PDB file of C-alpha atoms in Angstrom:
ATOM      1  CA  MET A1063      -4.033  -5.991 -15.761  1.00  0.00           C
ATOM      2  CA  ASN A1064      -2.027  -8.232 -13.017  1.00  0.00           C
ATOM      3  CA  ILE A1065      -2.217  -6.841  -9.581  1.00  0.00           C
ATOM      4  CA  VAL A1066      -0.354  -8.727  -6.617  1.00  0.00           C
ATOM      5  CA  LEU A1067      -0.803  -8.427  -2.920  1.00  0.00           C
ATOM      6  CA  CYS A1068       0.698 -10.590  -0.227  1.00  0.00           C
ATOM      7  CA  ALA A1069      -0.756 -11.346   3.374  1.00  0.00           C
ATOM      8  CA  ASP A1070      -1.095 -13.956   5.740  1.00  0.00           C
ATOM      9  CA  GLU A1071      -4.049 -15.328   7.345  1.00  0.00           C
ATOM     10  CA  SER A1072      -4.496 -12.256   9.708  1.00  0.00           C
ATOM     11  CA  TYR A1073      -4.195  -9.666   6.701  1.00  0.00           C
ATOM     12  CA  ALA A1074      -6.101 -11.663   4.163  1.00  0.00           C
ATOM     13  CA  ARG A1075      -9.607  -9.716   5.190  1.00  0.00           C
ATOM     14  CA  TYR A1076      -7.830  -6.493   4.480  1.00  0.00           C
ATOM     15  CA  GLY A1077      -6.481  -7.643   1.204  1.00  0.00           C
ATOM     16  CA  ALA A1078     -10.042  -8.365   0.306  1.00  0.00           C
ATOM     17  CA  VAL A1079     -11.284  -4.831   1.143  1.00  0.00           C
ATOM     18  CA  VAL A1080      -8.370  -3.353  -1.005  1.00  0.00           C
ATOM     19  CA  MET A1081      -9.374  -5.844  -3.989  1.00  0.00           C
ATOM     20  CA  ALA A1082     -12.878  -4.970  -3.407  1.00  0.00           C
ATOM     21  CA  SER A1083     -12.027  -1.263  -3.879  1.00  0.00           C
ATOM     22  CA  VAL A1084     -10.005  -1.874  -7.271  1.00  0.00           C
ATOM     23  CA  ILE A1085     -13.143  -4.067  -8.299  1.00  0.00           C
ATOM     24  CA  ALA A1086     -15.783  -1.093  -7.595  1.00  0.00           C
ATOM     25  CA  HIS A1087     -13.606   1.350  -9.860  1.00  0.00           C
ATOM     26  CA  ALA A1088     -12.741  -0.567 -12.341  1.00  0.00           C
ATOM     27  CA  ILE A1089     -14.002   0.080 -15.920  1.00  0.00           C
ATOM     28  CA  ASN A1090     -13.099  -3.301 -17.449  1.00  0.00           C
ATOM     29  CA  ILE A1091     -13.600  -5.556 -14.269  1.00  0.00           C
ATOM     30  CA  GLU A1092     -12.959  -8.878 -16.646  1.00  0.00           C
ATOM     31  CA  GLN A1093      -9.394  -7.725 -17.323  1.00  0.00           C
ATOM     32  CA  ILE A1094      -8.159  -7.944 -13.949  1.00  0.00           C
ATOM     33  CA  ARG A1095      -6.324 -10.709 -12.307  1.00  0.00           C
ATOM     34  CA  PHE A1096      -5.348 -10.513  -8.896  1.00  0.00           C
ATOM     35  CA  PHE A1097      -2.298 -12.775  -7.413  1.00  0.00           C
ATOM     36  CA  MET A1098      -2.485 -12.998  -3.606  1.00  0.00           C
ATOM     37  CA  LEU A1099       0.916 -14.346  -2.293  1.00  0.00           C
ATOM     38  CA  THR A1100       0.829 -15.931   0.914  1.00  0.00           C
ATOM     39  CA  PRO A1101       2.970 -17.933   3.379  1.00  0.00           C
ATOM     40  CA  GLY A1102       0.158 -19.819   4.521  1.00  0.00           C
ATOM     41  CA  MET A1103      -3.738 -19.375   5.083  1.00  0.00           C
ATOM     42  CA  SER A1104      -6.744 -21.686   5.603  1.00  0.00           C
ATOM     43  CA  GLU A1105      -8.896 -23.177   2.801  1.00  0.00           C
ATOM     44  CA  GLU A1106     -11.882 -21.431   4.130  1.00  0.00           C
ATOM     45  CA  THR A1107      -9.877 -17.914   3.874  1.00  0.00           C
ATOM     46  CA  LYS A1108      -8.832 -18.523   0.330  1.00  0.00           C
ATOM     47  CA  ASN A1109     -12.258 -19.681  -0.726  1.00  0.00           C
ATOM     48  CA  CYS A1110     -13.917 -16.287   0.616  1.00  0.00           C
ATOM     49  CA  LEU A1111     -11.382 -14.531  -1.032  1.00  0.00           C
ATOM     50  CA  ARG A1112     -12.234 -15.943  -4.598  1.00  0.00           C
ATOM     51  CA  GLU A1113     -15.914 -15.905  -4.047  1.00  0.00           C
ATOM     52  CA  SER A1114     -15.490 -12.264  -3.260  1.00  0.00           C
ATOM     53  CA  VAL A1115     -13.490 -11.618  -6.319  1.00  0.00           C
ATOM     54  CA  GLU A1116     -14.918 -13.800  -8.735  1.00  0.00           C
ATOM     55  CA  ARG A1117     -18.445 -12.910  -8.346  1.00  0.00           C
ATOM     56  CA  SER A1118     -17.747  -9.604  -9.668  1.00  0.00           C
ATOM     57  CA  GLY A1119     -15.711 -11.087 -12.928  1.00  0.00           C
ATOM     58  CA  ALA A1120     -12.288 -10.570 -11.997  1.00  0.00           C
ATOM     59  CA  ALA A1121      -9.816 -13.279 -11.293  1.00  0.00           C
ATOM     60  CA  LEU A1122      -7.688 -14.353  -8.411  1.00  0.00           C
ATOM     61  CA  ASP A1123      -4.845 -16.795  -8.017  1.00  0.00           C
ATOM     62  CA  VAL A1124      -3.650 -17.100  -4.372  1.00  0.00           C
ATOM     63  CA  ILE A1125      -0.502 -18.885  -4.511  1.00  0.00           C
ATOM     64  CA  ASN A1126       1.075 -20.546  -1.364  1.00  0.00           C
ATOM     65  CA  ILE A1127       4.883 -19.131  -1.004  1.00  0.00           C
ATOM     66  CA  ASP A1128       7.635 -21.740   0.084  1.00  0.00           C
ATOM     67  CA  VAL A1129       9.235 -19.485   2.932  1.00  0.00           C
ATOM     68  CA  ALA A1130      12.232 -21.719   3.620  1.00  0.00           C
ATOM     69  CA  ALA A1131      14.326 -19.288   1.274  1.00  0.00           C
ATOM     70  CA  LEU A1132      13.293 -16.042   3.904  1.00  0.00           C
ATOM     71  CA  GLN A1133      14.080 -18.049   6.918  1.00  0.00           C
ATOM     72  CA  GLY A1134      16.711 -15.767   9.068  1.00  0.00           C
ATOM     73  CA  PHE A1135      15.602 -12.453   7.725  1.00  0.00           C
ATOM     74  CA  LYS A1136      14.039 -10.066   9.610  1.00  0.00           C
ATOM     75  CA  ALA A1137      10.965  -8.708   8.610  1.00  0.00           C
ATOM     76  CA  GLY A1138      10.367  -6.868  12.148  1.00  0.00           C
ATOM     77  CA  ARG A1139       6.506  -5.424  13.006  1.00  0.00           C
ATOM     78  CA  PHE A1140       5.962  -5.942   9.323  1.00  0.00           C
ATOM     79  CA  GLY A1141       6.099 -10.027   9.546  1.00  0.00           C
ATOM     80  CA  ILE A1142       7.359 -12.555   6.848  1.00  0.00           C
ATOM     81  CA  ALA A1143       4.395 -11.709   4.626  1.00  0.00           C
ATOM     82  CA  ALA A1144       5.932  -8.570   3.989  1.00  0.00           C
ATOM     83  CA  LEU A1145       9.132 -10.040   2.138  1.00  0.00           C
ATOM     84  CA  LEU A1146       7.075 -12.252  -0.186  1.00  0.00           C
ATOM     85  CA  ARG A1147       7.176  -9.941  -3.030  1.00  0.00           C
ATOM     86  CA  LEU A1148      10.959 -10.364  -3.280  1.00  0.00           C
ATOM     87  CA  LEU A1149      10.151 -13.853  -4.315  1.00  0.00           C
ATOM     88  CA  MET A1150       7.014 -13.205  -6.689  1.00  0.00           C
ATOM     89  CA  HIS A1151       9.127 -13.534  -9.911  1.00  0.00           C
ATOM     90  CA  ARG A1152       9.505 -17.281  -9.177  1.00  0.00           C
ATOM     91  CA  TYR A1153       5.822 -17.843  -8.697  1.00  0.00           C
ATOM     92  CA  LEU A1154       3.668 -15.305 -10.883  1.00  0.00           C
ATOM     93  CA  PRO A1155       3.141 -16.671 -14.610  1.00  0.00           C
ATOM     94  CA  ALA A1156       5.700 -16.243 -17.545  1.00  0.00           C
ATOM     95  CA  ASP A1157       2.546 -13.984 -19.064  1.00  0.00           C
ATOM     96  CA  CYS A1158       3.268 -11.832 -16.299  1.00  0.00           C
ATOM     97  CA  LYS A1159       5.522  -9.249 -17.829  1.00  0.00           C
ATOM     98  CA  ARG A1160       4.162  -6.039 -15.880  1.00  0.00           C
ATOM     99  CA  ILE A1161       2.280  -5.806 -12.580  1.00  0.00           C
ATOM    100  CA  ILE A1162       1.018  -3.443 -10.211  1.00  0.00           C
ATOM    101  CA  TYR A1163       2.146  -4.240  -6.812  1.00  0.00           C
ATOM    102  CA  LEU A1164      -0.442  -3.101  -3.502  1.00  0.00           C
ATOM    103  CA  ASP A1165      -0.104  -3.152   0.150  1.00  0.00           C
ATOM    104  CA  CYS A1166      -3.103  -4.548   1.997  1.00  0.00           C
ATOM    105  CA  ASP A1167      -3.362  -1.287   4.049  1.00  0.00           C
ATOM    106  CA  LEU A1168      -4.932   0.660   0.783  1.00  0.00           C
ATOM    107  CA  LEU A1169      -7.873   1.835  -0.325  1.00  0.00           C
ATOM    108  CA  VAL A1170      -8.186   2.337  -4.435  1.00  0.00           C
ATOM    109  CA  ARG A1171     -10.243   5.367  -5.174  1.00  0.00           C
ATOM    110  CA  SER A1172      -9.860   5.153  -9.085  1.00  0.00           C
ATOM    111  CA  ASP A1173      -9.869   2.746 -12.139  1.00  0.00           C
ATOM    112  CA  LEU A1174      -6.144   1.751 -12.228  1.00  0.00           C
ATOM    113  CA  SER A1175      -6.103   1.313 -16.251  1.00  0.00           C
ATOM    114  CA  GLU A1176      -4.473   4.795 -15.887  1.00  0.00           C
ATOM    115  CA  LEU A1177      -1.609   3.567 -13.891  1.00  0.00           C
ATOM    116  CA  TRP A1178      -1.255   0.386 -15.500  1.00  0.00           C
ATOM    117  CA  SER A1179      -0.523   2.125 -18.803  1.00  0.00           C
ATOM    118  CA  MET A1180       1.946   4.387 -17.399  1.00  0.00           C
ATOM    119  CA  PRO A1181       5.490   4.392 -19.232  1.00  0.00           C
ATOM    120  CA  LEU A1182       8.440   2.975 -17.224  1.00  0.00           C
ATOM    121  CA  ASN A1183      10.879   4.669 -19.563  1.00  0.00           C
ATOM    122  CA  GLY A1184      13.309   1.731 -19.316  1.00  0.00           C
ATOM    123  CA  HIS A1185      13.171   1.840 -15.547  1.00  0.00           C
ATOM    124  CA  THR A1186      12.283  -1.487 -13.597  1.00  0.00           C
ATOM    125  CA  ALA A1187       9.527   0.080 -11.422  1.00  0.00           C
ATOM    126  CA  ALA A1188       7.818   3.132 -10.686  1.00  0.00           C
ATOM    127  CA  ALA A1189       6.772   4.355  -7.230  1.00  0.00           C
ATOM    128  CA  THR A1190       5.960   7.449  -5.141  1.00  0.00           C
ATOM    129  CA  ILE A1191       8.623   9.162  -2.932  1.00  0.00           C
ATOM    130  CA  ASN A1192       8.026   8.390   0.661  1.00  0.00           C
ATOM    131  CA  LEU A1193       6.871  11.362   2.702  1.00  0.00           C
ATOM    132  CA  TYR A1194       7.773  12.193   6.074  1.00  0.00           C
ATOM    133  CA  SER A1195       7.895  15.169   8.730  1.00  0.00           C
ATOM    134  CA  SER A1196      10.714  17.492   9.007  1.00  0.00           C
ATOM    135  CA  SER A1197      11.317  15.732  12.454  1.00  0.00           C
ATOM    136  CA  SER A1198      10.887  12.423  11.532  1.00  0.00           C
ATOM    137  CA  ARG A1199      13.297  10.144  12.683  1.00  0.00           C
ATOM    138  CA  GLY A1200      15.712   9.033  10.181  1.00  0.00           C
ATOM    139  CA  ALA A1201      14.764  11.594   7.738  1.00  0.00           C
ATOM    140  CA  ARG A1202      16.693  12.035   4.492  1.00  0.00           C
ATOM    141  CA  GLU A1203      18.215  15.056   3.165  1.00  0.00           C
ATOM    142  CA  LEU A1204      17.080  14.180  -0.360  1.00  0.00           C
ATOM    143  CA  PRO A1205      13.253  12.994   0.258  1.00  0.00           C
ATOM    144  CA  ASP A1206      13.361  12.593  -3.754  1.00  0.00           C
ATOM    145  CA  ASP A1207      15.611   9.595  -3.813  1.00  0.00           C
ATOM    146  CA  TYR A1208      13.624   6.893  -1.660  1.00  0.00           C
ATOM    147  CA  PHE A1209      10.355   5.705  -2.654  1.00  0.00           C
ATOM    148  CA  ASN A1210       7.710   4.149  -0.732  1.00  0.00           C
ATOM    149  CA  SER A1211       7.434   0.581  -1.715  1.00  0.00           C
ATOM    150  CA  GLY A1212       3.251   0.153  -0.768  1.00  0.00           C
ATOM    151  CA  VAL A1213       2.246   1.116  -4.746  1.00  0.00           C
ATOM    152  CA  MET A1214       4.498  -0.197  -7.504  1.00  0.00           C
ATOM    153  CA  LEU A1215       4.122  -0.332 -10.893  1.00  0.00           C
ATOM    154  CA  VAL A1216       6.745  -2.985 -12.115  1.00  0.00           C
ATOM    155  CA  ASP A1217       8.122  -4.179 -15.457  1.00  0.00           C
ATOM    156  CA  LEU A1218       8.413  -7.994 -14.232  1.00  0.00           C
ATOM    157  CA  THR A1219      10.534  -8.932 -17.187  1.00  0.00           C
ATOM    158  CA  ALA A1220      13.548  -6.262 -16.015  1.00  0.00           C
ATOM    159  CA  TRP A1221      12.843  -7.628 -12.607  1.00  0.00           C
ATOM    160  CA  ARG A1222      13.207 -11.122 -13.556  1.00  0.00           C
ATOM    161  CA  GLU A1223      16.580 -10.136 -15.876  1.00  0.00           C
ATOM    162  CA  LYS A1224      18.355  -8.011 -13.241  1.00  0.00           C
ATOM    163  CA  ARG A1225      17.745 -10.405 -10.520  1.00  0.00           C
ATOM    164  CA  VAL A1226      15.964  -8.015  -8.320  1.00  0.00           C
ATOM    165  CA  GLY A1227      14.614 -10.136  -5.770  1.00  0.00           C
ATOM    166  CA  GLU A1228      17.640 -11.940  -5.042  1.00  0.00           C
ATOM    167  CA  ARG A1229      19.960  -8.965  -4.904  1.00  0.00           C
ATOM    168  CA  ALA A1230      17.259  -7.509  -2.479  1.00  0.00           C
ATOM    169  CA  LEU A1231      17.533 -10.404  -0.204  1.00  0.00           C
ATOM    170  CA  ALA A1232      21.072 -10.266  -0.669  1.00  0.00           C
ATOM    171  CA  CYS A1233      21.139  -6.932   0.551  1.00  0.00           C
ATOM    172  CA  LEU A1234      18.928  -7.473   3.538  1.00  0.00           C
ATOM    173  CA  GLU A1235      21.068 -10.442   4.530  1.00  0.00           C
ATOM    174  CA  ARG A1236      24.093  -8.005   4.725  1.00  0.00           C
ATOM    175  CA  GLU A1237      22.663  -4.751   5.921  1.00  0.00           C
ATOM    176  CA  GLY A1238      19.199  -5.654   7.374  1.00  0.00           C
ATOM    177  CA  GLY A1239      19.689  -5.372  10.799  1.00  0.00           C
ATOM    178  CA  ASN A1240      20.565  -1.514   9.908  1.00  0.00           C
ATOM    179  CA  PHE A1241      17.098  -1.150   8.249  1.00  0.00           C
ATOM    180  CA  ARG A1242      13.871   0.437   9.508  1.00  0.00           C
ATOM    181  CA  TYR A1243      11.817  -0.548   6.829  1.00  0.00           C
ATOM    182  CA  PRO A1244      13.583  -3.831   6.082  1.00  0.00           C
ATOM    183  CA  ASP A1245      12.086  -4.786   2.350  1.00  0.00           C
ATOM    184  CA  GLN A1246      11.506  -1.246   1.351  1.00  0.00           C
ATOM    185  CA  ASP A1247      15.004  -0.381   2.218  1.00  0.00           C
ATOM    186  CA  ALA A1248      16.431  -3.202  -0.026  1.00  0.00           C
ATOM    187  CA  LEU A1249      14.346  -2.087  -2.625  1.00  0.00           C
ATOM    188  CA  ASN A1250      15.527   1.153  -2.615  1.00  0.00           C
ATOM    189  CA  ARG A1251      19.169   0.202  -2.340  1.00  0.00           C
ATOM    190  CA  VAL A1252      18.520  -2.393  -5.307  1.00  0.00           C
ATOM    191  CA  LEU A1253      16.714  -0.253  -7.540  1.00  0.00           C
ATOM    192  CA  GLU A1254      18.442   3.280  -6.751  1.00  0.00           C
ATOM    193  CA  GLY A1255      18.757   4.784 -10.298  1.00  0.00           C
ATOM    194  CA  ASP A1256      16.386   2.245 -11.611  1.00  0.00           C
ATOM    195  CA  TRP A1257      12.693   3.791 -10.591  1.00  0.00           C
ATOM    196  CA  CYS A1258      10.920   6.624 -11.897  1.00  0.00           C
ATOM    197  CA  TRP A1259       8.273   8.976 -10.171  1.00  0.00           C
ATOM    198  CA  LEU A1260       4.626   8.014  -9.690  1.00  0.00           C
ATOM    199  CA  PRO A1261       2.442  11.308  -9.058  1.00  0.00           C
ATOM    200  CA  VAL A1262       1.882  11.333  -5.522  1.00  0.00           C
ATOM    201  CA  GLU A1263      -1.937  10.733  -5.555  1.00  0.00           C
ATOM    202  CA  TRP A1264      -1.194   7.200  -6.678  1.00  0.00           C
ATOM    203  CA  ASN A1265       0.117   6.541  -3.141  1.00  0.00           C
ATOM    204  CA  PHE A1266      -1.501   9.349  -1.075  1.00  0.00           C
ATOM    205  CA  GLN A1267       0.131   9.137   2.431  1.00  0.00           C
ATOM    206  CA  PRO A1268      -1.180  10.728   5.228  1.00  0.00           C
ATOM    207  CA  THR A1269       1.974  13.271   5.748  1.00  0.00           C
ATOM    208  CA  ALA A1270       0.701  14.719   2.652  1.00  0.00           C
ATOM    209  CA  TYR A1271      -2.045  16.763   5.182  1.00  0.00           C
ATOM    210  CA  ALA A1272       0.535  18.285   7.618  1.00  0.00           C
ATOM    211  CA  ALA A1273       3.249  18.762   4.664  1.00  0.00           C
ATOM    212  CA  VAL A1274       0.717  21.078   2.873  1.00  0.00           C
ATOM    213  CA  GLU A1275      -0.713  22.597   6.438  1.00  0.00           C
ATOM    214  CA  LYS A1276       2.854  23.216   7.807  1.00  0.00           C
ATOM    215  CA  ARG A1277       4.601  24.024   4.664  1.00  0.00           C
ATOM    216  CA  TYR A1278       7.557  21.492   5.148  1.00  0.00           C
ATOM    217  CA  PRO A1279      10.649  22.971   3.761  1.00  0.00           C
ATOM    218  CA  HIS A1280      11.970  19.674   2.361  1.00  0.00           C
ATOM    219  CA  LEU A1281       8.721  18.941   0.384  1.00  0.00           C
ATOM    220  CA  VAL A1282       8.465  22.679  -0.996  1.00  0.00           C
ATOM    221  CA  THR A1283       9.074  21.671  -4.595  1.00  0.00           C
ATOM    222  CA  HIS A1284       6.057  19.302  -4.139  1.00  0.00           C
ATOM    223  CA  MET A1285       3.531  21.478  -2.832  1.00  0.00           C
ATOM    224  CA  ALA A1286       1.646  21.623  -5.845  1.00  0.00           C
ATOM    225  CA  ALA A1287       1.785  17.870  -6.434  1.00  0.00           C
ATOM    226  CA  LEU A1288       0.772  17.412  -2.691  1.00  0.00           C
ATOM    227  CA  GLU A1289      -2.160  19.887  -3.090  1.00  0.00           C
ATOM    228  CA  THR A1290      -3.497  18.003  -6.024  1.00  0.00           C
ATOM    229  CA  ALA A1291      -3.160  14.526  -4.350  1.00  0.00           C
ATOM    230  CA  ILE A1292      -5.052  16.049  -1.390  1.00  0.00           C
ATOM    231  CA  ARG A1293      -7.917  16.944  -3.540  1.00  0.00           C
ATOM    232  CA  HIS A1294      -7.907  13.946  -5.880  1.00  0.00           C
ATOM    233  CA  PRO A1295      -6.272  10.806  -4.035  1.00  0.00           C
ATOM    234  CA  ARG A1296      -6.203   7.950  -6.521  1.00  0.00           C
ATOM    235  CA  ILE A1297      -4.979   5.392  -3.962  1.00  0.00           C
ATOM    236  CA  VAL A1298      -5.196   6.063  -0.074  1.00  0.00           C
ATOM    237  CA  HIS A1299      -2.242   4.439   1.898  1.00  0.00           C
ATOM    238  CA  PHE A1300      -3.060   4.096   5.524  1.00  0.00           C
ATOM    239  CA  ILE A1301       0.591   4.366   6.479  1.00  0.00           C
ATOM    240  CA  GLY A1302       1.689   4.194  10.531  1.00  0.00           C
ATOM    241  CA  SER A1303       0.503   1.559  13.024  1.00  0.00           C
ATOM    242  CA  VAL A1304      -3.038   2.729  13.719  1.00  0.00           C
ATOM    243  CA  LYS A1305      -4.688   1.180  10.745  1.00  0.00           C
ATOM    244  CA  PRO A1306      -8.502   1.831   9.791  1.00  0.00           C
ATOM    245  CA  TRP A1307      -9.716  -1.139  11.361  1.00  0.00           C
ATOM    246  CA  HIS A1308      -8.311  -0.085  14.831  1.00  0.00           C
ATOM    247  CA  ALA A1309     -10.549   2.039  16.745  1.00  0.00           C
ATOM    248  CA  LYS A1310      -8.274   4.629  17.481  1.00  0.00           C
ATOM    249  CA  CYS A1311      -7.917   5.522  13.629  1.00  0.00           C
ATOM    250  CA  VAL A1312      -8.832   9.116  12.768  1.00  0.00           C
ATOM    251  CA  HIS A1313      -7.727   9.164   9.460  1.00  0.00           C
ATOM    252  CA  PRO A1314     -10.367  11.170   7.118  1.00  0.00           C
ATOM    253  CA  PHE A1315     -10.822   7.688   4.774  1.00  0.00           C
ATOM    254  CA  GLN A1316     -11.380   5.055   7.626  1.00  0.00           C
ATOM    255  CA  GLU A1317     -14.943   5.004   6.728  1.00  0.00           C
ATOM    256  CA  ASP A1318     -14.459   4.351   3.217  1.00  0.00           C
ATOM    257  CA  PHE A1319     -12.332   1.689   4.159  1.00  0.00           C
ATOM    258  CA  ILE A1320     -14.912   0.293   6.638  1.00  0.00           C
ATOM    259  CA  THR A1321     -17.613   0.536   3.808  1.00  0.00           C
ATOM    260  CA  TYR A1322     -15.734  -1.740   1.292  1.00  0.00           C
ATOM    261  CA  SER A1323     -15.082  -4.259   3.895  1.00  0.00           C
ATOM    262  CA  ARG A1324     -18.828  -4.723   3.858  1.00  0.00           C
ATOM    263  CA  HIS A1325     -18.408  -6.069   0.176  1.00  0.00           C
ATOM    264  CA  THR A1326     -16.002  -9.017   1.645  1.00  0.00           C
ATOM    265  CA  ALA A1327     -16.711 -11.813   4.047  1.00  0.00           C
ATOM    266  CA  TRP A1328     -14.933  -9.881   6.849  1.00  0.00           C
ATOM    267  CA  PRO A1329     -17.196  -6.462   7.448  1.00  0.00           C
ATOM    268  CA  ILE A1330     -15.917  -3.990   9.882  1.00  0.00           C
ATOM    269  CA  ASP A1331     -18.158  -3.119  12.572  1.00  0.00           C
ATOM    270  CA  SER A1332     -17.842   0.353  13.300  1.00  0.00           C
ATOM    271  CA  LYS A1333     -19.964   0.365  16.377  1.00  0.00           C
ATOM    272  CA  ALA A1334     -18.289  -2.615  17.754  1.00  0.00           C
ATOM    273  CA  LEU A1335     -14.688  -0.406  17.283  1.00  0.00           C
ATOM    274  CA  ALA A1336     -16.515   2.476  19.172  1.00  0.00           C
ATOM    275  CA  SER A1337     -17.728   0.672  21.787  1.00  0.00           C
ATOM    276  CA  SER A1338     -14.111  -0.932  22.377  1.00  0.00           C
ATOM    277  CA  LEU A1339     -12.693   2.376  23.474  1.00  0.00           C
ATOM    278  CA  SER A1340     -12.657   3.535  27.124  1.00  0.00           C
ATOM    279  CA  TRP A1341     -14.527   6.843  27.929  1.00  0.00           C
ATOM    280  CA  THR A1342     -11.050   9.057  27.973  1.00  0.00           C
ATOM    281  CA  GLU A1343     -10.164   7.632  24.756  1.00  0.00           C
ATOM    282  CA  ARG A1344     -13.583   8.533  23.225  1.00  0.00           C
ATOM    283  CA  ILE A1345     -12.942  12.066  24.682  1.00  0.00           C
ATOM    284  CA  ARG A1346      -9.602  12.080  22.988  1.00  0.00           C
ATOM    285  CA  MET A1347     -10.724  11.059  19.725  1.00  0.00           C
ATOM    286  CA  ALA A1348     -13.883  13.444  19.739  1.00  0.00           C
ATOM    287  CA  PHE A1349     -11.375  16.650  19.960  1.00  0.00           C
ATOM    288  CA  LYS A1350      -9.568  14.836  16.971  1.00  0.00           C
ATOM    289  CA  GLN A1351     -12.763  14.740  14.933  1.00  0.00           C
ATOM    290  CA  PRO A1352     -13.116  18.168  13.639  1.00  0.00           C
ATOM    291  CA  LYS A1353      -9.504  17.985  12.141  1.00  0.00           C
ATOM    292  CA  THR A1354     -10.459  14.911  10.368  1.00  0.00           C
ATOM    293  CA  ARG A1355     -13.844  16.458   8.899  1.00  0.00           C
ATOM    294  CA  ARG A1356     -11.709  19.094   7.920  1.00  0.00           C
ATOM    295  CA  ARG A1357      -9.175  17.260   5.980  1.00  0.00           C
ATOM    296  CA  ARG A1358     -11.498  15.238   4.260  1.00  0.00           C
ATOM    297  CA  ARG A1359     -13.445  18.115   2.974  1.00  0.00           C
ATOM    298  CA  LEU A1360     -10.540  18.673   1.030  1.00  0.00           C
ATOM    299  CA  THR A1361     -11.087  15.948  -1.035  1.00  0.00           C
ATOM    300  CA  GLN A1362     -13.212  16.606  -4.419  1.00  0.00           C
ATOM    301  CA  THR A1363     -15.618  13.580  -4.946  1.00  0.00           C
TER     302      THR A1363
END
């Protein structure tokens, strides 16, 4: 099972949490082969990543990517590391014919073998639709036609043959200035009609809570699937600028992410996060806790 992540020095520690959560739920750990693509990180960081993964019985290959091919491309707030997957076909070994791609702001809550074995039915990739609120800037009339690229199952052979990475970069070069999510928007353009749906529990996005609570009209056909995902999220995606390692995070699964961080070389200190808040911020956070706890209770353990 080939699992690909991308991280620079600052995000390596969060990628480590993702890998720890994969390992914790894996039935056959020795079959897992991680690849972390990076524009560069210290040898100390690489060694810490390898130690935490390999002591479990899984394998990890940290691959330095020559980012010269990405010079001039705008990645916005996401950084150059977000574009590395567009070059993955050049660096992954030839025996990688299928991969699972994971962002570094995820928490895996299920064995990934079911995802790994899903049929692609002739498509290059499988992904989950991107969820958004009815009032979201950039909302689309047809939400079913646009996927979130934080979790993808990819036929890497087809990706190579169809030159998906090169075409996505060319798309970025032409239109990147108009893209809100540069690499994701480019992949959606290039893979239009060439991707199939993953059930939303495999990329559980926080908008699912509000979508069900407020019955968003544009997602009405997905309500049953969203309700299932809330009860049984397989992969939790911490979408948005506030992440579980931030003090102001109120995501129902923040504590789970922090717990898995303790299996890495970079444990997150919950008390230190709380103490970094002002008293005014702590009071605001306290008012949000009932909703956070209520949403978490909807998940069946």
